[in-house]
Coordinates of C-alpha atoms in Angstrom, one line a residue:
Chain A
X269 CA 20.0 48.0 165.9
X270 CA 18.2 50.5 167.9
X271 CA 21.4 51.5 169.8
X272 CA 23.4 51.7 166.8
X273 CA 20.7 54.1 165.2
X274 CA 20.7 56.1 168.6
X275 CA 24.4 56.1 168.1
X276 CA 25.1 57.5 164.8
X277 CA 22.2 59.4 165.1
X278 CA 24.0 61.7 168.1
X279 CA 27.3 61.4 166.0
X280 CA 25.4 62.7 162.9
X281 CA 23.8 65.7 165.2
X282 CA 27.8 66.6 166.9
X283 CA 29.2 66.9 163.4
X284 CA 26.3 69.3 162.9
X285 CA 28.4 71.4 165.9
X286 CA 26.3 74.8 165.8
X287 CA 23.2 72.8 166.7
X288 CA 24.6 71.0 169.9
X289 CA 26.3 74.4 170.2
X290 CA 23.0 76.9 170.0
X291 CA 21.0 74.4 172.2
X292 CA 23.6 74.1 174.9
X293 CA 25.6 77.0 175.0
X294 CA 23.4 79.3 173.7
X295 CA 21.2 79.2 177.0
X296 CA 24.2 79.0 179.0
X297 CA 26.1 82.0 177.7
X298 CA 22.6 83.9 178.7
X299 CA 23.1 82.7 182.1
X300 CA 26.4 84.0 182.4
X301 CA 25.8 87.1 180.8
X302 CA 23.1 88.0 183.1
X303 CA 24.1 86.3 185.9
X304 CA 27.5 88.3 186.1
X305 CA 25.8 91.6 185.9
X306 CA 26.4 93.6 189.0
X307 CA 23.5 93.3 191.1
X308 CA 22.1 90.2 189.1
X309 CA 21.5 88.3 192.6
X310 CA 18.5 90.7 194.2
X311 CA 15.3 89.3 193.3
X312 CA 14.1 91.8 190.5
X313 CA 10.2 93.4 190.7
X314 CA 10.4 93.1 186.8
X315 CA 11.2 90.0 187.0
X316 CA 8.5 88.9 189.1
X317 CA 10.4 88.6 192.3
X318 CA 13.1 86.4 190.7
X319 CA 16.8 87.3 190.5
X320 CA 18.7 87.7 186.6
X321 CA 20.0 84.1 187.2
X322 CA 17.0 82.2 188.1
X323 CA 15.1 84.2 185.7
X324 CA 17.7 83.7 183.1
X325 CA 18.0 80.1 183.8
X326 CA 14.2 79.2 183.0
X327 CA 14.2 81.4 180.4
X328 CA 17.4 79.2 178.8
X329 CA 15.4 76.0 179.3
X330 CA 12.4 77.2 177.3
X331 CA 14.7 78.2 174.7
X332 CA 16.2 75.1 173.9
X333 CA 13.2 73.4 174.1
X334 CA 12.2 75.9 171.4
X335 CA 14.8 75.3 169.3
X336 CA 15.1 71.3 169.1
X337 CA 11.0 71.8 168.9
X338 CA 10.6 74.2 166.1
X339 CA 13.8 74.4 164.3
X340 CA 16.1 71.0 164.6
X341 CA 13.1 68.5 164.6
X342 CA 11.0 70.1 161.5
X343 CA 14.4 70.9 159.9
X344 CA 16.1 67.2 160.3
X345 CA 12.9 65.2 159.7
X346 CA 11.9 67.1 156.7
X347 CA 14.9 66.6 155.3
X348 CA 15.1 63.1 155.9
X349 CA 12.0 63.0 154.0
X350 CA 13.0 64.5 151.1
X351 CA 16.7 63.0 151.2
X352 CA 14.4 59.9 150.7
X353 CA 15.9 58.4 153.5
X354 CA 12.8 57.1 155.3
X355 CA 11.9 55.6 152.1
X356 CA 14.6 53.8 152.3
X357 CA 14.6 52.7 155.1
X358 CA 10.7 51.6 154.9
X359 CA 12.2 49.1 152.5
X360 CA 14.4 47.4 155.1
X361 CA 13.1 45.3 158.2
X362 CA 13.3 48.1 160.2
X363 CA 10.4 50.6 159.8
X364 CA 11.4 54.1 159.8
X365 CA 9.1 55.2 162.3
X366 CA 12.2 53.8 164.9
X367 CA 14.0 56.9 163.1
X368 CA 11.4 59.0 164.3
X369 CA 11.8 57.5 167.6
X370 CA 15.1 58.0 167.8
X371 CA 15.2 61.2 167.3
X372 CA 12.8 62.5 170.0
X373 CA 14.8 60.3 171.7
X374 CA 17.5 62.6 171.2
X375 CA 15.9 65.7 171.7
X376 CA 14.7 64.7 175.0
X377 CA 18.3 63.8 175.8
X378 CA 19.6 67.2 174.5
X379 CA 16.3 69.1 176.7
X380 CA 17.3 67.3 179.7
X381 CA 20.9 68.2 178.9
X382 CA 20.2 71.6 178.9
X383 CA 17.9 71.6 181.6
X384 CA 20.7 69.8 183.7
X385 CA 23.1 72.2 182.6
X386 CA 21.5 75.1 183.8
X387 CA 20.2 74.6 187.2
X388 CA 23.7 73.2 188.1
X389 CA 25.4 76.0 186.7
X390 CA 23.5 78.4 188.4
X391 CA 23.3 76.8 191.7
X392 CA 27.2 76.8 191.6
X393 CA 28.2 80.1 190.2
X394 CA 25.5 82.3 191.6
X395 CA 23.9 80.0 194.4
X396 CA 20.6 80.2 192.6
X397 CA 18.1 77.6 194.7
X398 CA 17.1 74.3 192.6
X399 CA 13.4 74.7 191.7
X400 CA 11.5 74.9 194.8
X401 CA 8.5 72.7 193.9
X402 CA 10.6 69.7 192.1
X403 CA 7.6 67.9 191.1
X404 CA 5.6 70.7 189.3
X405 CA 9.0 72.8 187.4
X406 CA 9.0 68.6 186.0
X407 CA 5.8 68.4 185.0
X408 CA 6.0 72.2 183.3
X409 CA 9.3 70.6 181.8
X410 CA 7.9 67.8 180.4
X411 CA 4.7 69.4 179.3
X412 CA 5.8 72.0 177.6
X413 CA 8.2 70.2 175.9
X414 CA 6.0 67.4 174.5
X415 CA 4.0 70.6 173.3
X416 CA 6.9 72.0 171.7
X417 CA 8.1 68.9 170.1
X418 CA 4.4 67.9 169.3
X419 CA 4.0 71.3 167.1
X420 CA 7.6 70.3 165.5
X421 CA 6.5 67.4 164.1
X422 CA 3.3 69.0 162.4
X423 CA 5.5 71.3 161.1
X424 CA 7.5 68.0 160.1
X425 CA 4.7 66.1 158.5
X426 CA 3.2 69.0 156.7
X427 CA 6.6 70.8 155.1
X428 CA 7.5 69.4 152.0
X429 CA 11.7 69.9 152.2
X430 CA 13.8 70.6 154.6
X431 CA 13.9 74.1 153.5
X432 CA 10.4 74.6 154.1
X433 CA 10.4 73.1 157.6
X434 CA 13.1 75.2 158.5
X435 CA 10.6 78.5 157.3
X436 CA 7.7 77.2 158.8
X437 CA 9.1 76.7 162.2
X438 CA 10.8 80.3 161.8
X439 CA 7.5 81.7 161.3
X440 CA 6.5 80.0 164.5
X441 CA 9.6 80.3 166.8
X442 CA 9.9 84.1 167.1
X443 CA 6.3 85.3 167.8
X444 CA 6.5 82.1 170.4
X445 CA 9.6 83.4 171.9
X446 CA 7.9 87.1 171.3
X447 CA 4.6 86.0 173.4
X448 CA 6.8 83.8 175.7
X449 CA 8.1 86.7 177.0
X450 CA 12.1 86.0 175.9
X451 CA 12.7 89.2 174.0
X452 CA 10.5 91.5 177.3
X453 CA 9.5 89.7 180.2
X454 CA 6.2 88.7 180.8
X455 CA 5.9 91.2 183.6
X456 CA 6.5 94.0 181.2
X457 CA 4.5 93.5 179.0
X458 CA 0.9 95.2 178.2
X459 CA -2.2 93.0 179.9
X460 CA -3.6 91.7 176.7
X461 CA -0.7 90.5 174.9
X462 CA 0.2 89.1 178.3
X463 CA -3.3 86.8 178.3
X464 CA -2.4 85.5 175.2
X465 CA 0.9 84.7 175.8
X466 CA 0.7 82.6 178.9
X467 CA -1.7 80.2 176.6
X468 CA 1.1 79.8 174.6
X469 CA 3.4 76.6 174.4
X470 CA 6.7 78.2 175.1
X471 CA 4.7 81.1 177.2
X472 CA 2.6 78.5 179.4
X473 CA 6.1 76.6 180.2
X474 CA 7.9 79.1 181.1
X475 CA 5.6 81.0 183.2
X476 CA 5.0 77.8 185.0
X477 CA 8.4 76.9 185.3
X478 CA 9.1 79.9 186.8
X479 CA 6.0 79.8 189.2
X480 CA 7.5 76.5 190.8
X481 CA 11.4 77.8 190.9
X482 CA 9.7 80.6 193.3
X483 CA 7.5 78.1 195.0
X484 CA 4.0 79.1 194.1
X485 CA 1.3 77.1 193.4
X486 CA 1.8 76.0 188.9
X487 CA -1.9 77.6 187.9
X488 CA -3.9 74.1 186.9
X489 CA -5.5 76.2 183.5
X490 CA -2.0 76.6 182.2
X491 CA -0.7 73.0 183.1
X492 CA -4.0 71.5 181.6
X493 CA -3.7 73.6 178.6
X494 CA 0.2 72.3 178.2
X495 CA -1.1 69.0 178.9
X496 CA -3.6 69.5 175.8
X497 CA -1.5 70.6 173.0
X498 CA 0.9 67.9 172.8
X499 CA -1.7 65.3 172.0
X500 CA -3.6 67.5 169.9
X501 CA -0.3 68.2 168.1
X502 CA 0.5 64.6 168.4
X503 CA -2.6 63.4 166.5
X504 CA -2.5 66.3 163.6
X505 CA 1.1 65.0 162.7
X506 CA 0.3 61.4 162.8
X507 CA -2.8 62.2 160.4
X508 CA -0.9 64.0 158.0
X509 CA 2.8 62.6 158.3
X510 CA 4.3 61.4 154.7
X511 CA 7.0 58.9 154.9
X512 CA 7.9 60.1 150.8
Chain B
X58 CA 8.5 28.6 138.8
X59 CA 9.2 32.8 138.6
X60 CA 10.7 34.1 141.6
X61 CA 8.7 37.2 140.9
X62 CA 4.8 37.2 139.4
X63 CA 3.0 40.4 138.7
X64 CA -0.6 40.1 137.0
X65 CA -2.7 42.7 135.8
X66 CA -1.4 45.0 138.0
X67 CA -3.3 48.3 138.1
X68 CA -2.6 51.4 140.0
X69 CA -4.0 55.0 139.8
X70 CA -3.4 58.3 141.8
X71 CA -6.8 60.1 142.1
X72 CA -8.0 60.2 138.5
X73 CA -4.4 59.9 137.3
X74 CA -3.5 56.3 136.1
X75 CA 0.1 55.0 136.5
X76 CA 0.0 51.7 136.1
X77 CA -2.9 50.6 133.8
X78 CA -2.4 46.7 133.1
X79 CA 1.2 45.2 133.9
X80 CA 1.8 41.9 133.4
X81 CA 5.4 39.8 133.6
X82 CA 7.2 37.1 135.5
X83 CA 10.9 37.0 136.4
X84 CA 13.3 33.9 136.9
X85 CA 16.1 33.2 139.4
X86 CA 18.8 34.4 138.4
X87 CA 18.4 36.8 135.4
X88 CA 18.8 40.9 135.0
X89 CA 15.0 41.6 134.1
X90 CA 14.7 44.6 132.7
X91 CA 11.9 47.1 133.3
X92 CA 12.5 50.0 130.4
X93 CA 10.3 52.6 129.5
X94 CA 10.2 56.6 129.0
X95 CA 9.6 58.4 132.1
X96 CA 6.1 58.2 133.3
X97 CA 5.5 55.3 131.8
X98 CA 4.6 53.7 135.5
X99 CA 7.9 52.0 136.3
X100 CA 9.1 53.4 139.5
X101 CA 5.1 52.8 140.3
X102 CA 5.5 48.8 139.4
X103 CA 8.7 48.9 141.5
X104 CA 7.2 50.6 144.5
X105 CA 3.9 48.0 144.2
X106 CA 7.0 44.7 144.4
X107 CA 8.4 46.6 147.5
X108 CA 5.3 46.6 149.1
X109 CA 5.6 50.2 149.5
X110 CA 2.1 50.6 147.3
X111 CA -0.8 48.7 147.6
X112 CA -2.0 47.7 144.1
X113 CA -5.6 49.0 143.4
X114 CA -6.3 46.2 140.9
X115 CA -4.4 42.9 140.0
X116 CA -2.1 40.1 142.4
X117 CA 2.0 40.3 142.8
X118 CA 3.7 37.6 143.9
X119 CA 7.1 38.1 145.4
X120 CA 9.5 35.0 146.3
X121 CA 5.9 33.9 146.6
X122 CA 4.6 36.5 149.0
X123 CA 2.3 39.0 149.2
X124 CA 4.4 42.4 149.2
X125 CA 1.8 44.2 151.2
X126 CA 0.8 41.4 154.0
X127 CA 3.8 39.4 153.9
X128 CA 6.5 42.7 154.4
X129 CA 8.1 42.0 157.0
X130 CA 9.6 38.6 155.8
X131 CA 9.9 40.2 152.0
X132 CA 12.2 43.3 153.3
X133 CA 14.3 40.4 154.9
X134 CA 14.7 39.0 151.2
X135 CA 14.3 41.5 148.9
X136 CA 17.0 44.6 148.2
X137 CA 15.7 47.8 146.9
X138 CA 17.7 50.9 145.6
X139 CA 14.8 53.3 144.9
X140 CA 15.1 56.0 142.6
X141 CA 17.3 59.8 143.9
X142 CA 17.4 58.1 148.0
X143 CA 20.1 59.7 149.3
X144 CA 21.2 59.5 152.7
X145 CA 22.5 62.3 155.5
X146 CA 25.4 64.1 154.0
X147 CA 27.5 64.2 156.7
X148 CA 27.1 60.1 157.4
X149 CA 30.6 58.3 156.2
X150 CA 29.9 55.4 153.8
X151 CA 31.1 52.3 156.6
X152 CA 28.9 54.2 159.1
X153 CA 25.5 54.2 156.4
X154 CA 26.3 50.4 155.7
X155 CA 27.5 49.1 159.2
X156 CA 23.9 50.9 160.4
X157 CA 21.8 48.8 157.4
X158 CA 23.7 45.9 158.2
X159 CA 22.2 45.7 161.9
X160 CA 19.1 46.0 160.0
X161 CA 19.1 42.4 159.2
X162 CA 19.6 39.0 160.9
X163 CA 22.2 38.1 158.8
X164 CA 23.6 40.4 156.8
X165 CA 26.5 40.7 154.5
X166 CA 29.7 41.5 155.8
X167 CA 30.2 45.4 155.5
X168 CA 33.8 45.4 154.9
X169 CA 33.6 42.8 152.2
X170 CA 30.8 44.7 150.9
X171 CA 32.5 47.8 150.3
X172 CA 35.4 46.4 149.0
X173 CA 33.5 44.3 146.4
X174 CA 31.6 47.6 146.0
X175 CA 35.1 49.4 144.9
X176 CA 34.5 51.7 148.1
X177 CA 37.5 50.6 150.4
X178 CA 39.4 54.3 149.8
X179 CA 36.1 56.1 150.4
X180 CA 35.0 54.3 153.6
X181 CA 35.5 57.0 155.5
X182 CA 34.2 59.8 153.2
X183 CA 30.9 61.6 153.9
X184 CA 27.8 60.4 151.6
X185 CA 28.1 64.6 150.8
X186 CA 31.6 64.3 149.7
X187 CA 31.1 61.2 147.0
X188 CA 30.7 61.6 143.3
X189 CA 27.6 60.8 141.8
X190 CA 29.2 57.4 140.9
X191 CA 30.3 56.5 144.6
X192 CA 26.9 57.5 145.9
X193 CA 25.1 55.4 143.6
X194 CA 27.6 52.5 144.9
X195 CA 26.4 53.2 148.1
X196 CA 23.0 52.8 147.8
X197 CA 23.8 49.3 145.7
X198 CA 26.0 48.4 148.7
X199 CA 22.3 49.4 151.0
X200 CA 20.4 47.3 148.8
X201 CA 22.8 44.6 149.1
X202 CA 23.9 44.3 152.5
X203 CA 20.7 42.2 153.5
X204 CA 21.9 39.3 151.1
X205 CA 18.7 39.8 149.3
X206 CA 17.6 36.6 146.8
X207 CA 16.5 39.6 144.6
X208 CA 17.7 43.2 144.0
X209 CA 15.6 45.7 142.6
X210 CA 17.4 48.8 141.3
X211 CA 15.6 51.6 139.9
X212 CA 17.3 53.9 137.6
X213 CA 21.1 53.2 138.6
X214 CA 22.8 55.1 136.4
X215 CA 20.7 58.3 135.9
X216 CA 23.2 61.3 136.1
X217 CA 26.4 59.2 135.9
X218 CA 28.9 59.6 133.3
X219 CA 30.1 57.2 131.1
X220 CA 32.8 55.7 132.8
X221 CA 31.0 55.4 135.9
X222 CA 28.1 54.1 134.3
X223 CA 30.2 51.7 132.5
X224 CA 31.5 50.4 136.1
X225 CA 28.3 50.1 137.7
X226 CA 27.3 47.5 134.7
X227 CA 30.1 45.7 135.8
X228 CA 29.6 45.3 139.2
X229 CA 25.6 44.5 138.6
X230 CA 26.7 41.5 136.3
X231 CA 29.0 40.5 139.3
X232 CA 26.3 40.7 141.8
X233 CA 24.3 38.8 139.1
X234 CA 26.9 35.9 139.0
X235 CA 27.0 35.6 142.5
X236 CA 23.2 34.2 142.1
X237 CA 21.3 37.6 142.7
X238 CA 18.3 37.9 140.7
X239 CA 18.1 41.6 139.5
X240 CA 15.1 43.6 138.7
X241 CA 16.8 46.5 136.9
X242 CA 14.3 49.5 136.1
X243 CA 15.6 51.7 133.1
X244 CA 15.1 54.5 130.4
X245 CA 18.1 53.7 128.8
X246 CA 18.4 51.7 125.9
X247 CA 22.1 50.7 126.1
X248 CA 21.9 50.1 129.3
X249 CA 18.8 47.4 128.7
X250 CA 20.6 45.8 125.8
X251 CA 24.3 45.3 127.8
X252 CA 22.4 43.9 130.9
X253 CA 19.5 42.2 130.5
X254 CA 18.4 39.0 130.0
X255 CA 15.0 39.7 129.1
X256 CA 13.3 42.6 129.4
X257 CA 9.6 44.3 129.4
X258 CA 9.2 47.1 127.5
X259 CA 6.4 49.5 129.1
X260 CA 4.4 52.4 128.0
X261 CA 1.6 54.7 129.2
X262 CA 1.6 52.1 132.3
X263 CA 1.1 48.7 129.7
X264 CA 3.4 45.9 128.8
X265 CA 3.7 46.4 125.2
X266 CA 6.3 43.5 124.7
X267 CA 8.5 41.4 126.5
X268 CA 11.8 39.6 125.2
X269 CA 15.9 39.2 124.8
X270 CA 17.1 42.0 123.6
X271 CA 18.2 40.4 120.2
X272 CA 14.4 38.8 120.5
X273 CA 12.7 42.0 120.8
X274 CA 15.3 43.4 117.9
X275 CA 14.5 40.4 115.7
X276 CA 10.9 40.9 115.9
X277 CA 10.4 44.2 114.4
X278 CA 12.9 44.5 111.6
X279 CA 14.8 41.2 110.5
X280 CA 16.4 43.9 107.9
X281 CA 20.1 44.1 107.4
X282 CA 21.6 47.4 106.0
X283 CA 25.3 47.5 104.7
X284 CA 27.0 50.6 103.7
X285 CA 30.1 51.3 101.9
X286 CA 32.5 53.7 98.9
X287 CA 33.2 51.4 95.8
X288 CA 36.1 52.0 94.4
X289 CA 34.9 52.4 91.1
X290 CA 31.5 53.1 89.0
X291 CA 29.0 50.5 89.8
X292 CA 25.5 50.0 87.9
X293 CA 22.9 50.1 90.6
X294 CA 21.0 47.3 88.2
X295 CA 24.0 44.9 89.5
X296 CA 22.9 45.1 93.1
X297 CA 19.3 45.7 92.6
X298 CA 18.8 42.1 90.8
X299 CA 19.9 40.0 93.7
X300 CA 17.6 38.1 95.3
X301 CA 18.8 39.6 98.8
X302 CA 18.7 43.2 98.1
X303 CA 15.4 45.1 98.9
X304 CA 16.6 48.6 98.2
X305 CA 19.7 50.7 97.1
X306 CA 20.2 54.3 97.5
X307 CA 23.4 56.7 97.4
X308 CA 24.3 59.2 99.8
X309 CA 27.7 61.2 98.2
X310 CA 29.8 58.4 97.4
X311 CA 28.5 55.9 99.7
X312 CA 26.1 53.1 98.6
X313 CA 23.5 52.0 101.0
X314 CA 22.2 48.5 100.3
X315 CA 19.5 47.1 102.4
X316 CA 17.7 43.9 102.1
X317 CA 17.9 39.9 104.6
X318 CA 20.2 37.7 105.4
X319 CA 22.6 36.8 103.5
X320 CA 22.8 40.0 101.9
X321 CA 26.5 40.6 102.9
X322 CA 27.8 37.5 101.0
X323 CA 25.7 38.2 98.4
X324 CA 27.0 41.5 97.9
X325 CA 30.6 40.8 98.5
X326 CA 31.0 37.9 96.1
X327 CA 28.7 40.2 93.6
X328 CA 31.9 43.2 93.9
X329 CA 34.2 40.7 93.9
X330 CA 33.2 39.4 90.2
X331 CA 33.2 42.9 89.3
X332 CA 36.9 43.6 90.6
X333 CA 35.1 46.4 92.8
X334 CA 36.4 47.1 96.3
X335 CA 34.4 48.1 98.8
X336 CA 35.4 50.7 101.2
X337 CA 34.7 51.5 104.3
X338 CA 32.1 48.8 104.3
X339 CA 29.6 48.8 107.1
X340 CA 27.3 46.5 108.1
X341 CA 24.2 48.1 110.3
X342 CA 21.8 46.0 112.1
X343 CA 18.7 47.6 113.7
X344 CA 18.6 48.1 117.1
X345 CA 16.8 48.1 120.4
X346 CA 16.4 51.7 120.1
X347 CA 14.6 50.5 116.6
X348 CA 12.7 48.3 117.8
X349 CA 11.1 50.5 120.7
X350 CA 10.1 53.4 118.4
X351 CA 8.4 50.2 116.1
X352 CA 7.0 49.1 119.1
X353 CA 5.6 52.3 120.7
X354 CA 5.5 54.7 117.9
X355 CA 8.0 57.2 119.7
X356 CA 11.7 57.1 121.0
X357 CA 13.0 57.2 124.4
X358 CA 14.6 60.6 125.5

């Protein structure tokens, strides 16, 4: 049962095409684009002391976490709300929080994908080291994503259509990319707006993803406060989720 | 012993009350029939049988379980088709049933299914791509493909047309004579009357009666009304002194007798002695529609 679900649920997400295609490629064109700049390979001062692919290459991960978090999961689940599907569903043996299940399921698959995708690409093409400390770019991984995915399914529980979940997790995914530091890198940007953005979901993993590719020490703060939202987030949404 | 028992079932929203006092017991093997207006607390009784509601006030009894604490085993037994579920467009109708299938120990066979559904050319189609019709035949094939003892199907045919209305009756009497008792939740009246064994009629969240369809017809107006052209001058005095006739009144040429039974033979034999023909002769009996406006004061729609 739960691998059929698993199953059709990744069939129903392919036919989708642009969103396999925006959370895979999207990142990965990025990588190449920079990557294959001329002089992409020095390490950059405004960059932190990375080089265009590394940097590039963390930056791609945070962004397809960001985009299964706050676009795909709010969009898909409120939908399947309002379609009446897990209504449907509650009226079958199976309960429809498997559904639920099954779909982080998927977005974790689709994260690691990514993930995968991008330190394998880069290592080939542009001989950009795997993270340096394994352990902690994992834990940044992991963290931010259950932080991101945590905040989707508040927006989830709380937006009444599909329509609406899609707008609320607009609302939240560009200023996240914006303090992230996707649009200027964090290095560029002015002090303050820097302190906030580094408390950020999206800003917190990235800057701690890119801490452990260079091999320096993750800052404990931003890990703890990683660790912290997806709980939080976590508990909000299983409050306040409707199944109708 | 009813295969389905509801008792003073009460259920409110806030300060809102859906369901004030609902009361009626269904038997293996019949189309019950839950009609009523909208918002007269019917998806609400349906949703408190599924389990899906707790009641606030009042027992139901389900196959003899208790919806709420016994739901696991009653969503192994019971089939529900809830009102406007849809499913992802892009799933293809053998996909959506296959998947529900492996909801269930032993379920129906999906292929059969869909075939006895009248789906076999659309098994491959997209739930997006289906008429109105198909997707409704869908969701009976969902409710269905647990082999439920008891299917309850909540406004089927809203937003059909005709003919496809007129199939889906079909196909509930067959699931019907294949032993499938059928809790079938309505606003329409012709729908009630073609289907249903008995049925409860329900308004502002009470049982106001609960009958046959002929039964329920029979209890607010045994009248009979004929209608028809004579083909010559008739003295109303000729009809008005039989015993049967209660009243007569002209529209244009047409004569509308009304009165009980026997009121047709009484009539005919009564023109016949006259040499009058009657044409375009008519006989009207009252309805259901007729008796729900005598038995909540307003119509349906």
């Amino acid at each position: 049962m739960l691998a059929k679900l698993t199953y059709l649920e990744l069939k129903l997400l392919a036919r989708e095409i642009i969103v396999p295609a925006v959370v895979l490629l999207l990142p990965l064109a990025l990588l190449l684009g920079f990557g294959f700049q001329p002089g992409a390979n020095k390490a950059q001062h405004d960059l932190g002391g990375q080089t265009a692919p590394e940097y590039m290459a963390a930056l791609g991960v945070g962004i397809a976490v960001t985009i299964l978090g706050l676009s795909i999961l709010p969009t898909t689940l409120a939908g399947y709300r309002e379609k009446g599907v897990l209504r449907r569903m509650a009226t079958t043996p199976v309960r429809p929080a498997y559904l639920l299940m099954v779909q982080l399921l998927i977005y974790v698959a689709m994260a690691i994908a990514a993930v995968t995708i991008l330190i394998v690409t880069a290592r080939i093409l542009f001989g950009t080291p795997v993270p340096e400390r394994f352990p902690a770019f994992l834990a940044a991984f992991v963290l931010g994503m259950g932080a991101l995915f945590g905040i989707g399914l508040v927006i989830a529980a709380v937006a009444p259509s599909s329509k609406a979940g899609t707008g609320i997790g607009m609302l939240l995914f560009f200023p996240s990319l914006f303090l992230g530091g996707v649009y200027i890198p964090r290095e560029q940007m002015p002090g303050a707006l820097r302190a906030v953005g580094d408390y950020t979901p999206l800003g917190a993993t990235l800057k701690t993803m890119r801490d452990a590719w260079m091999g320096s020490e993750p800052r404990l703060v931003q890990l703890a406060i990683m660790a912290a939202y997806a709980p939080a987030a976590g508990l909000v949404a299983a409050k306040t989720f409707r199944w109708e | 012993m009813p295969v389905i028992d509801v008792r003073n079932l009460h259920k409110r929203y806030g300060a809102k009350v859906a369901v004030e006092d609902v009361s009626f017991a269904v038997e293996e093997g019949e189309i019950f029939g839950v009609l009523g207006p909208n918002g007269a607390g019917k998806t609400t009784t349906v949703e408190c049988l599924a389990g899906l509601r707790a009641a606030d006030r009042g027992t139901v009894s389900v196959l003899g379980l208790d919806p709420r604490r016994d739901r696991a085993e009653l969503t192994r037994r019971l089939g529900v088709q809830l009102q406007a579920s849809r499913l992802p467009d892009k799933m293809k109708v053998r996909e959506a049933v296959e998947l529900y299938a492996s909801f269930y120990d032993r379920p129906a066979a999906p292929g059969r299914l869909i075939e006895e559904l009248g789906l076999a050319d659309q098994r491959d189609t997209r739930f997006g791509r289906l008429s109105g019709g198909q997707q409704q035949r869908v969701s009976i094939a969902l409710a269905l493909v647990g082999d439920p003892r008891i299917a309850v199907l909540d406004e089927l045919t809203t937003g059909l047309d005709p003919q496809a209305r007129r199939d889906t009756w079909r196909l509930i009497e067959d699931v019907r004579d294949r032993g499938v008792t059928i809790v079938l939740v309505t606003h329409f009246m012709e729908e009630a009357e073609r289907l249903c064994d008995r049925l409860a009629i329900i308004d502002a969240g009470r049982v106001v009666a609960i009958d046959t369809p002929s039964g329920l017809v029979a209890r607010v107006s045994p009248e009979q009304r004929v209608r028809f052209r004579p083909s010559a001058p008739l003295d109303d005095h000729l009809l008005r002194d039989l015993p049967e006739v209660r009243t007569v009144t002209r529209t244009g040429g047409q004569v509308v007798v009304t009165g009980t039974d026997g009121l047709l033979q009484a009539l005919t034999s009564v023109l016949a002695r006259n040499h009058i023909i009657a044409a375009d002769l008519r006989v009207e009996q009252s309805s259901l529609d007729d008796a729900f406006v005598a038995l909540t004061g307003r119509t349906l729609d």
